[in-house]
Short mmCIF file of C-alpha atoms in Angstrom, two decimals:
data_model
loop_
_atom_site.label_atom_id
_atom_site.label_comp_id
_atom_site.label_asym_id
_atom_site.label_seq_id
_atom_site.Cartn_x
_atom_site.Cartn_y
_atom_site.Cartn_z
CA MET K 1413 16.09 12.74 0.59
CA SER K 1414 15.48 13.40 4.20
CA HIS K 1415 13.45 12.18 7.05
CA ASP K 1416 11.59 15.28 6.87
CA TYR K 1417 8.68 15.92 4.67
CA LYS K 1418 9.79 16.95 1.11
CA ALA K 1419 7.73 17.38 -1.91
CA VAL K 1420 7.60 14.35 -4.30
CA GLN K 1421 10.31 14.68 -6.98
CA TRP K 1422 9.03 13.76 -10.24
CA THR K 1423 11.92 12.24 -12.18
CA PRO K 1424 11.99 11.53 -15.91
CA PHE K 1425 11.97 7.77 -15.00
CA LYS K 1426 8.84 8.14 -12.89
CA LYS K 1427 7.11 10.18 -15.54
CA ARG K 1428 7.98 7.45 -18.26
CA PHE K 1429 6.78 4.72 -15.79
CA ASP K 1430 3.39 6.41 -15.08
CA LEU K 1431 2.94 7.00 -18.90
CA TRP K 1432 3.48 3.30 -19.65
CA LEU K 1433 1.29 2.31 -16.81
CA LEU K 1434 -1.55 4.50 -18.09
CA ALA K 1435 -1.04 3.00 -21.60
CA GLY K 1436 -1.10 -0.56 -20.27
CA ILE K 1437 -4.31 -0.01 -18.29
CA ALA K 1438 -6.08 1.57 -21.31
CA LEU K 1439 -4.85 -1.30 -23.67
CA TYR K 1440 -5.92 -3.94 -21.13
CA LEU K 1441 -9.38 -2.52 -20.80
CA VAL K 1442 -9.79 -2.20 -24.54
CA ILE K 1443 -8.55 -5.67 -25.21
CA PHE K 1444 -10.56 -7.20 -22.36
CA VAL K 1445 -13.94 -5.50 -23.48
CA ALA K 1446 -13.30 -6.33 -27.09
CA LEU K 1447 -12.51 -10.06 -26.51
CA SER K 1448 -15.43 -10.45 -24.10
CA LEU K 1449 -17.88 -8.99 -26.63
CA MET K 1450 -16.60 -11.02 -29.37
CA LEU K 1451 -15.77 -14.30 -27.96
CA GLY K 1452 -17.69 -14.89 -24.75
CA ASN K 1453 -20.97 -16.85 -25.28
CA ASP K 1454 -22.38 -15.93 -21.92
CA THR K 1455 -21.16 -12.37 -22.20
CA ALA K 1456 -22.69 -11.68 -25.58
CA SER K 1457 -25.95 -10.53 -23.65
CA LEU K 1458 -24.10 -8.45 -21.20
CA HIS K 1459 -24.29 -4.72 -21.09
CA PRO K 1460 -20.90 -3.11 -22.09
CA ILE K 1461 -20.86 -1.70 -18.40
CA GLN K 1462 -21.07 -5.06 -16.88
CA VAL K 1463 -18.01 -6.07 -19.02
CA VAL K 1464 -16.12 -2.88 -17.92
CA ILE K 1465 -16.91 -3.89 -14.32
CA ARG K 1466 -15.33 -7.24 -14.92
CA ALA K 1467 -12.45 -5.71 -16.74
CA LEU K 1468 -11.69 -3.27 -13.87
CA GLY K 1469 -12.29 -5.97 -11.24
CA THR K 1470 -9.72 -8.44 -13.03
CA LEU K 1471 -7.37 -5.56 -13.50
CA ALA K 1472 -7.31 -4.38 -9.82
CA PHE K 1473 -6.62 -8.17 -8.75
CA LEU K 1474 -3.86 -8.52 -11.18
CA PHE K 1475 -2.30 -5.28 -10.17
CA LEU K 1476 -2.55 -5.98 -6.35
CA THR K 1477 -1.12 -9.48 -6.99
CA PHE K 1478 1.84 -7.98 -8.91
CA ILE K 1479 2.57 -5.28 -6.37
CA LEU K 1480 2.67 -7.89 -3.78
CA CYS K 1481 5.18 -9.94 -5.62
CA ILE K 1482 7.54 -7.01 -6.23
CA GLY K 1483 9.07 -7.04 -2.82
CA PRO K 1484 10.02 -10.83 -2.68
CA LEU K 1485 10.93 -10.90 -6.36
CA ALA K 1486 13.28 -7.81 -5.99
CA ARG K 1487 15.06 -9.95 -3.29
CA LEU K 1488 15.52 -12.78 -5.64
CA THR K 1489 16.49 -10.88 -8.81
CA ASP K 1490 17.64 -7.32 -9.56
CA ARG K 1491 15.25 -7.18 -12.55
CA PHE K 1492 12.50 -6.11 -10.33
CA LYS K 1493 14.21 -3.44 -8.42
CA PRO K 1494 12.93 -0.56 -10.72
CA PHE K 1495 9.33 -1.55 -9.67
CA LEU K 1496 10.28 -0.96 -5.98
CA TYR K 1497 10.89 2.76 -6.72
CA ASN K 1498 7.33 2.99 -8.29
CA ARG K 1499 5.47 0.69 -6.04
CA ARG K 1500 3.62 3.57 -4.57
CA HIS K 1501 2.44 4.78 -7.86
CA LEU K 1502 1.16 1.36 -8.61
CA GLY K 1503 -0.62 0.96 -5.21
CA VAL K 1504 -2.56 4.33 -5.64
CA THR K 1505 -3.27 3.25 -9.27
CA THR K 1506 -4.66 -0.01 -8.15
CA PHE K 1507 -6.95 1.88 -5.45
CA LEU K 1508 -8.41 3.99 -8.18
CA ILE K 1509 -9.15 1.08 -10.40
CA ALA K 1510 -10.77 -0.69 -7.66
CA LEU K 1511 -12.69 2.51 -6.67
CA LEU K 1512 -14.02 2.60 -10.28
CA HIS K 1513 -15.03 -0.99 -10.19
CA ALA K 1514 -16.91 -0.63 -6.84
CA ALA K 1515 -18.55 2.71 -7.94
CA LEU K 1516 -19.81 1.04 -11.21
CA VAL K 1517 -21.11 -2.11 -9.28
CA VAL K 1518 -22.87 0.12 -6.81
CA MET K 1519 -24.54 2.29 -9.38
CA TRP K 1520 -25.42 -0.56 -11.82
CA TYR K 1521 -26.61 -3.25 -9.42
CA HIS K 1522 -27.92 -1.08 -6.59
CA GLY K 1523 -28.53 2.31 -8.09
CA PHE K 1524 -31.95 1.65 -9.38
CA SER K 1525 -33.86 0.94 -5.97
CA GLU K 1526 -35.37 3.58 -3.73
CA THR K 1527 -32.94 2.55 -0.90
CA ASN K 1528 -29.50 4.32 -0.65
CA PRO K 1529 -27.22 2.31 -3.15
CA LEU K 1530 -24.54 1.81 -0.47
CA VAL K 1531 -27.17 0.70 2.04
CA SER K 1532 -28.68 -1.63 -0.44
CA LEU K 1533 -25.12 -3.20 -1.13
CA LEU K 1534 -24.80 -4.00 2.46
CA ILE K 1535 -28.26 -5.26 3.33
CA SER K 1536 -29.49 -7.00 -0.04
CA ASN K 1537 -27.76 -10.16 1.08
CA PRO K 1538 -27.88 -10.75 4.89
CA ARG K 1539 -26.49 -14.25 4.96
CA TYR K 1540 -23.53 -13.51 7.05
CA ASP K 1541 -23.91 -16.82 8.89
CA SER K 1542 -23.39 -18.86 5.64
CA LEU K 1543 -19.97 -19.24 4.01
CA ALA K 1544 -21.46 -20.40 0.67
CA GLY K 1545 -23.77 -17.65 0.23
CA PHE K 1546 -21.78 -15.04 2.20
CA PRO K 1547 -22.32 -11.33 1.20
CA PHE K 1548 -18.93 -11.14 -0.59
CA GLU K 1549 -19.68 -7.52 -1.54
CA SER K 1550 -18.95 -6.49 2.01
CA LEU K 1551 -15.51 -8.28 1.87
CA GLY K 1552 -14.82 -6.24 -1.13
CA LEU K 1553 -15.79 -2.90 0.60
CA ILE K 1554 -13.56 -3.46 3.63
CA ALA K 1555 -10.64 -4.32 1.22
CA LEU K 1556 -11.35 -1.02 -0.58
CA ILE K 1557 -11.60 0.93 2.72
CA ILE K 1558 -8.08 -0.31 3.71
CA MET K 1559 -6.71 0.38 0.24
CA PHE K 1560 -8.07 3.91 0.52
CA LEU K 1561 -6.28 4.36 3.92
CA MET K 1562 -3.02 3.22 2.32
CA ALA K 1563 -3.46 5.24 -0.89
CA ALA K 1564 -4.14 8.35 1.22
CA THR K 1565 -1.25 8.03 3.45
CA SER K 1566 1.22 7.21 0.64
CA HIS K 1567 2.75 10.44 0.58
CA ASP K 1568 5.93 11.15 2.53
CA PHE K 1569 4.05 13.79 4.57
CA TRP K 1570 2.33 10.88 6.50
CA ASN K 1571 5.47 8.97 6.73
CA ALA K 1572 7.29 11.95 8.43
CA ASN K 1573 4.37 12.71 10.70
CA LEU K 1574 3.41 9.22 11.72
CA GLY K 1575 6.99 7.86 11.97
CA PRO K 1576 8.31 4.91 9.90
CA GLY K 1577 7.21 2.36 12.49
CA VAL K 1578 3.41 3.41 12.58
CA TRP K 1579 3.47 4.06 8.79
CA LYS K 1580 4.91 0.59 8.08
CA ALA K 1581 2.46 -1.03 10.39
CA LEU K 1582 -0.49 0.67 8.64
CA HIS K 1583 0.74 -0.22 5.13
CA MET K 1584 1.03 -3.80 6.20
CA GLY K 1585 -2.74 -3.68 5.94
CA VAL K 1586 -2.17 -4.40 2.33
CA TYR K 1587 -1.87 -8.12 3.26
CA ILE K 1588 -5.23 -8.05 5.01
CA SER K 1589 -6.77 -6.25 2.12
CA TYR K 1590 -5.44 -8.86 -0.35
CA ALA K 1591 -6.97 -11.76 1.65
CA LEU K 1592 -10.22 -9.90 1.74
CA LEU K 1593 -9.97 -9.46 -2.10
CA ILE K 1594 -9.21 -13.16 -2.49
CA ALA K 1595 -12.38 -14.07 -0.37
CA HIS K 1596 -14.40 -11.46 -2.15
CA ILE K 1597 -13.75 -12.97 -5.45
CA ALA K 1598 -13.78 -16.61 -4.32
CA LEU K 1599 -17.17 -16.20 -2.70
CA GLY K 1600 -18.44 -13.85 -5.23
CA ALA K 1601 -17.43 -13.97 -8.85
CA ILE K 1602 -16.12 -17.50 -8.69
CA GLN K 1603 -19.49 -18.84 -7.75
CA PHE K 1604 -21.39 -17.52 -10.65
CA GLU K 1605 -18.75 -17.10 -13.32
CA LYS K 1606 -18.55 -20.13 -15.44
CA HIS K 1607 -15.32 -19.40 -17.35
CA PRO K 1608 -12.56 -21.50 -15.74
CA LEU K 1609 -10.04 -18.78 -16.54
CA TYR K 1610 -11.15 -16.86 -13.52
CA VAL K 1611 -10.64 -19.64 -11.15
CA VAL K 1612 -7.21 -20.31 -12.63
CA LEU K 1613 -6.11 -16.65 -12.45
CA LEU K 1614 -7.25 -16.43 -8.81
CA CYS K 1615 -5.55 -19.63 -7.74
CA ALA K 1616 -2.39 -18.96 -9.59
CA GLY K 1617 -2.15 -15.38 -8.49
CA SER K 1618 -2.96 -16.02 -4.79
CA VAL K 1619 -0.60 -19.13 -4.50
CA THR K 1620 2.18 -17.22 -6.19
CA VAL K 1621 2.08 -14.41 -3.57
CA ILE K 1622 1.68 -16.62 -0.66
CA GLY K 1623 4.51 -18.90 -1.75
CA LEU K 1624 6.83 -15.94 -2.48
CA HIS K 1625 6.16 -14.28 0.79
CA ILE K 1626 6.76 -17.41 2.84
CA PHE K 1627 9.80 -18.38 0.98
CA THR K 1628 11.66 -15.10 0.96
CA GLY K 1629 10.45 -14.63 4.60
CA LEU K 1630 12.02 -17.99 5.84
CA ALA K 1631 15.20 -17.31 3.74
CA ALA K 1632 15.62 -13.80 5.35
CA LEU K 1633 15.56 -15.31 8.90
CA ARG K 1634 18.29 -17.68 8.20
CA PRO K 1635 21.26 -16.85 10.26
CA ALA K 1636 24.70 -16.28 8.97
CA GLN K 1637 26.92 -19.14 8.01
CA SER K 1638 29.47 -20.37 10.54
CA SER K 1639 32.82 -18.55 10.67
CA PRO K 1640 36.15 -20.01 11.42
CA LEU K 1641 37.15 -16.63 13.14
CA GLU K 1642 35.49 -16.38 16.72
CA GLY K 1643 33.55 -13.25 17.01
CA TRP K 1644 33.40 -12.40 13.36
CA LEU K 1645 30.76 -13.29 10.65
CA LYS K 1646 31.73 -14.79 7.40
CA VAL K 1647 30.42 -12.52 4.42
CA ALA K 1648 31.86 -13.96 1.26
CA PRO K 1649 35.21 -14.57 -0.70
CA VAL K 1650 36.31 -11.31 -2.23
CA ASP K 1651 35.80 -12.60 -5.78
CA GLU K 1652 32.16 -13.13 -5.15
CA MET K 1653 31.52 -9.57 -4.04
CA GLU K 1654 30.17 -7.58 -6.83
CA ASP K 1655 31.20 -4.12 -7.39
CA ALA K 1656 28.98 -1.40 -6.11
CA ARG K 1657 26.66 -4.05 -4.54
CA ALA K 1658 26.46 -5.58 -1.22
CA LYS K 1659 26.22 -9.03 0.66
CA ILE K 1660 23.57 -9.12 3.43
CA VAL K 1661 24.67 -10.96 6.61
CA ARG K 1662 22.17 -11.84 9.43
CA PRO K 1663 23.61 -12.05 12.83
CA THR K 1664 21.79 -14.44 15.25
CA ASP K 1665 20.91 -11.43 17.26
CA GLY K 1666 20.42 -7.75 16.01
CA GLU K 1667 19.66 -6.47 12.66
CA ALA K 1668 20.91 -7.61 9.36
CA ILE K 1669 24.22 -6.04 8.05
CA ALA K 1670 24.74 -4.87 4.54
CA VAL K 1671 28.54 -5.29 3.40
CA PHE K 1672 29.24 -3.31 0.44
CA ARG K 1673 32.09 -3.19 -2.06
CA ASP K 1674 33.07 -0.06 -3.80
CA GLY K 1675 36.06 -0.67 -6.03
CA ASN K 1676 38.90 -1.98 -3.70
CA LYS K 1677 37.05 -0.71 -0.63
CA VAL K 1678 34.77 -2.86 1.58
CA SER K 1679 32.65 -1.32 4.45
CA ALA K 1680 29.58 -2.57 6.34
CA VAL K 1681 26.55 -0.67 7.58
CA SER K 1682 23.21 -1.36 8.95
CA ASN K 1683 20.83 -3.03 6.44
CA VAL K 1684 17.94 -0.80 7.64
CA CYS K 1685 17.19 2.42 5.95
CA ARG K 1686 16.27 5.32 8.33
CA HIS K 1687 13.40 6.30 6.03
CA GLN K 1688 11.08 3.30 6.06
CA GLY K 1689 13.35 0.54 7.11
CA GLY K 1690 14.06 -0.25 3.43
CA PRO K 1691 16.75 -3.03 2.70
CA LEU K 1692 19.96 -1.11 1.95
CA GLY K 1693 21.85 -4.36 1.00
CA GLU K 1694 19.47 -4.74 -1.93
CA GLY K 1695 20.36 -1.34 -3.13
CA LYS K 1696 23.62 -0.24 -4.84
CA ILE K 1697 26.22 2.49 -4.67
CA ILE K 1698 25.30 5.45 -6.70
CA ASP K 1699 27.66 8.54 -6.84
CA GLY K 1700 29.76 7.03 -4.00
CA CYS K 1701 26.77 6.63 -1.77
CA ILE K 1702 24.89 3.64 -0.53
CA THR K 1703 21.34 4.01 -2.15
CA CYS K 1704 18.20 2.48 -0.66
CA PRO K 1705 16.37 0.58 -3.30
CA TRP K 1706 12.92 1.78 -1.99
CA HIS K 1707 13.04 5.62 -2.12
CA GLY K 1708 16.64 6.53 -2.94
CA PHE K 1709 17.86 7.61 0.62
CA GLN K 1710 21.55 7.71 0.52
CA TYR K 1711 24.38 7.17 3.12
CA ARG K 1712 28.26 7.30 2.86
CA MET K 1713 29.92 4.03 2.98
CA GLU K 1714 32.56 4.96 5.62
CA ASP K 1715 30.48 6.60 8.38
CA GLY K 1716 26.88 5.69 7.44
CA ARG K 1717 25.76 9.36 7.40
CA SER K 1718 23.53 10.99 4.80
CA PRO K 1719 25.49 13.54 2.70
CA PRO K 1720 24.86 17.13 3.67
CA PRO K 1721 22.47 18.89 4.21
CA PHE K 1722 20.66 15.63 5.35
CA THR K 1723 21.18 14.33 8.83
CA GLU K 1724 20.27 10.72 8.87
CA LYS K 1725 22.79 8.21 10.15
CA ILE K 1726 22.93 4.32 10.45
CA ALA K 1727 25.24 2.10 12.32
CA THR K 1728 28.51 0.90 10.92
CA TYR K 1729 30.54 -2.39 11.38
CA MET K 1730 34.18 -3.27 11.30
CA THR K 1731 35.20 -5.58 8.60
CA LYS K 1732 38.42 -7.50 7.75
CA LEU K 1733 39.92 -9.60 4.99
CA VAL K 1734 41.40 -12.91 5.78
CA ASP K 1735 42.68 -15.40 3.23
CA GLY K 1736 40.65 -13.80 0.38
CA VAL K 1737 37.52 -13.91 2.53
CA ILE K 1738 35.67 -11.01 3.88
CA TYR K 1739 34.51 -11.04 7.58
CA VAL K 1740 32.27 -8.53 9.47
CA SER K 1741 31.98 -7.85 13.24
CA PRO K 1742 28.46 -8.43 14.45
CA LYS K 1743 28.71 -5.68 17.01
CA PRO K 1744 27.48 -2.28 15.59
CA ALA K 1745 29.30 0.95 16.07
CA LEU K 1746 27.20 4.07 17.08
CA PRO K 1747 25.27 5.38 14.22
CA GLY K 1748 27.45 7.70 12.12
CA THR K 1749 30.76 6.30 13.39
CA LYS K 1750 33.51 6.54 10.83
CA LEU K 1751 35.40 3.17 10.23
CA GLU K 1752 38.19 2.96 7.81
CA PRO K 1753 37.26 0.50 4.83
CA THR K 1754 38.92 -2.58 4.48
CA LEU K 1755 41.29 -2.40 1.46
CA ILE K 1756 41.40 -5.25 -1.09
CA PRO K 1757 44.77 -5.80 -2.55
CA LEU K 1758 45.00 -5.59 -6.28
CA GLU K 1759 45.81 -9.34 -6.25
CA SER K 1760 44.29 -10.85 -3.27
CA GLY K 1761 45.53 -14.17 -2.22
CA PRO K 1762 46.09 -16.33 0.90
CA ASN K 1763 47.27 -14.40 3.89
CA GLN K 1764 46.89 -11.05 2.20
CA GLY K 1765 44.40 -9.61 4.76
CA LYS K 1766 44.18 -6.34 6.18
CA ILE K 1767 42.42 -5.33 9.40
CA ASN K 1768 40.57 -2.11 9.49
CA ALA K 1769 40.04 -1.60 13.25
CA MET V 1449 13.79 -3.73 6.79
CA LYS V 1450 13.97 -4.50 10.59
CA ARG V 1451 14.13 -7.99 11.79
CA ALA V 1452 10.93 -7.57 13.75
CA HIS V 1453 9.25 -6.40 10.61
CA ARG V 1454 10.59 -9.37 8.71
CA LYS V 1455 9.18 -11.57 11.22
CA ALA V 1456 5.87 -9.86 11.50
CA HIS V 1457 5.63 -10.20 7.67
CA LEU V 1458 6.43 -13.87 7.82
CA PHE V 1459 3.96 -14.45 10.82
CA ILE V 1460 1.32 -12.66 8.83
CA TRP V 1461 1.69 -14.74 5.77
CA LEU V 1462 1.84 -18.07 7.79
CA ILE V 1463 -1.53 -17.18 9.01
CA LEU V 1464 -3.17 -15.53 6.16
CA GLY V 1465 -1.68 -18.04 3.63
CA PRO V 1466 -3.54 -21.17 4.82
CA VAL V 1467 -6.72 -19.12 5.42
CA MET V 1468 -6.53 -17.86 1.86
CA VAL V 1469 -5.86 -21.39 0.44
CA ALA V 1470 -8.75 -22.73 2.63
CA THR V 1471 -11.17 -20.17 1.42
CA LEU V 1472 -10.17 -20.90 -2.21
CA LEU V 1473 -10.43 -24.44 -1.80
CA PHE V 1474 -13.87 -24.15 -0.30
CA ALA V 1475 -15.05 -21.80 -2.96
CA VAL V 1476 -13.83 -23.81 -5.75
CA LEU V 1477 -15.05 -27.17 -4.47
CA HIS V 1478 -18.44 -25.92 -3.67
CA ARG V 1479 -18.88 -23.95 -6.89
CA PRO V 1480 -22.39 -24.47 -7.96
CA ALA V 1481 -23.39 -25.39 -11.70
CA GLU V 1482 -25.95 -22.71 -11.41
CA PRO V 1483 -26.08 -19.95 -8.89
CA VAL V 1484 -27.73 -20.91 -5.51
CA ASN V 1485 -27.65 -17.50 -3.61
CA GLN V 1486 -31.00 -16.37 -3.93
CA GLU V 1487 -30.28 -13.35 -1.92
CA LEU V 1488 -28.24 -11.87 -4.70
CA PRO V 1489 -29.70 -9.02 -6.70
CA GLU V 1490 -31.89 -10.56 -9.39
CA ILE V 1491 -29.71 -8.74 -12.06
CA LEU V 1492 -26.61 -10.81 -10.88
CA LEU V 1493 -28.56 -14.00 -10.94
CA LEU V 1494 -29.66 -13.05 -14.57
CA GLU V 1495 -26.25 -12.26 -15.51
CA ALA V 1496 -24.95 -15.64 -14.11
CA ARG V 1497 -27.62 -17.65 -15.97
#
């Protein structure tokens, strides 16, 4: 846990997750191929390799759709937070599945001509001026190249060397990749695939991703609710603050603030993790430290510093309790500044507030 | 996540979303009963038929 490069730690949870992932992929491929060969009228004449190409293509689409849903869903419910820790593994796996799909397509449909298969893929359909007959293969190829760039830089080595800002910007390319993938399928497979299930899957998946991102994006920009105390932002009544969890407050200006409760103590820190800008307020307190839900970076509640030997620090904010309601100051203290936590009386009631400043 | 990143995310989706939906609508509404793109490799056309 540091901003510097560290070797990936393979926790037992990550190992179990990857085993389940591999088992799930194998099961999907077996079921898809078996059902296609048994039930599909038009697929009965297909070579098994063509069925495998379809299976890999649909699986890559489903995986990428799910990956893009994890972030917004984790903001709506805690159940999806474990997937946040393993999103990189899912992403790299999706790239490998897409790569296999592309390799089989190139070899099967373009590997028998005298032209280089990759060149054949790009020049076999020159109708770039027509939307209906657009060479959808090139869209898939560009999406694959973007996914390669992301998979290759998924390691913390690149995050540490490129810097969190550049790394994050690079990895937002996944959205472009997804849009290209949608166009690749819509202008390609959908045009000559008769089964309506493909259309339903494509529309449902993409509309879900778009809807979730726009909904949670708008919700995240909503400013904090009005406060009766001038210069302070209302957080929540003490009773509504879950132990070891946070409420996120968004000032009109500046970054969001994560207000954590740990037993009878309340402290506030910046919501932005120093590692990759992860939403600390969506994490929880583990071993007495605020733990980022993305990659497990930790900070002490009282001063926003990572426990030794790590050196990261984030801004802290003053909090206070008035009439059973927690308030936070929108003015950040310098990163790493120690502020006494607000203490919650055992039986909080009206006028039992304690200012920490 | 920084406020600027959140805004960038939302901005991207507000642009990409309609583009993706428009592409989908176009593709589904113009879906031919039989494949019309004669530039496709013959093996793809055979598969589709």
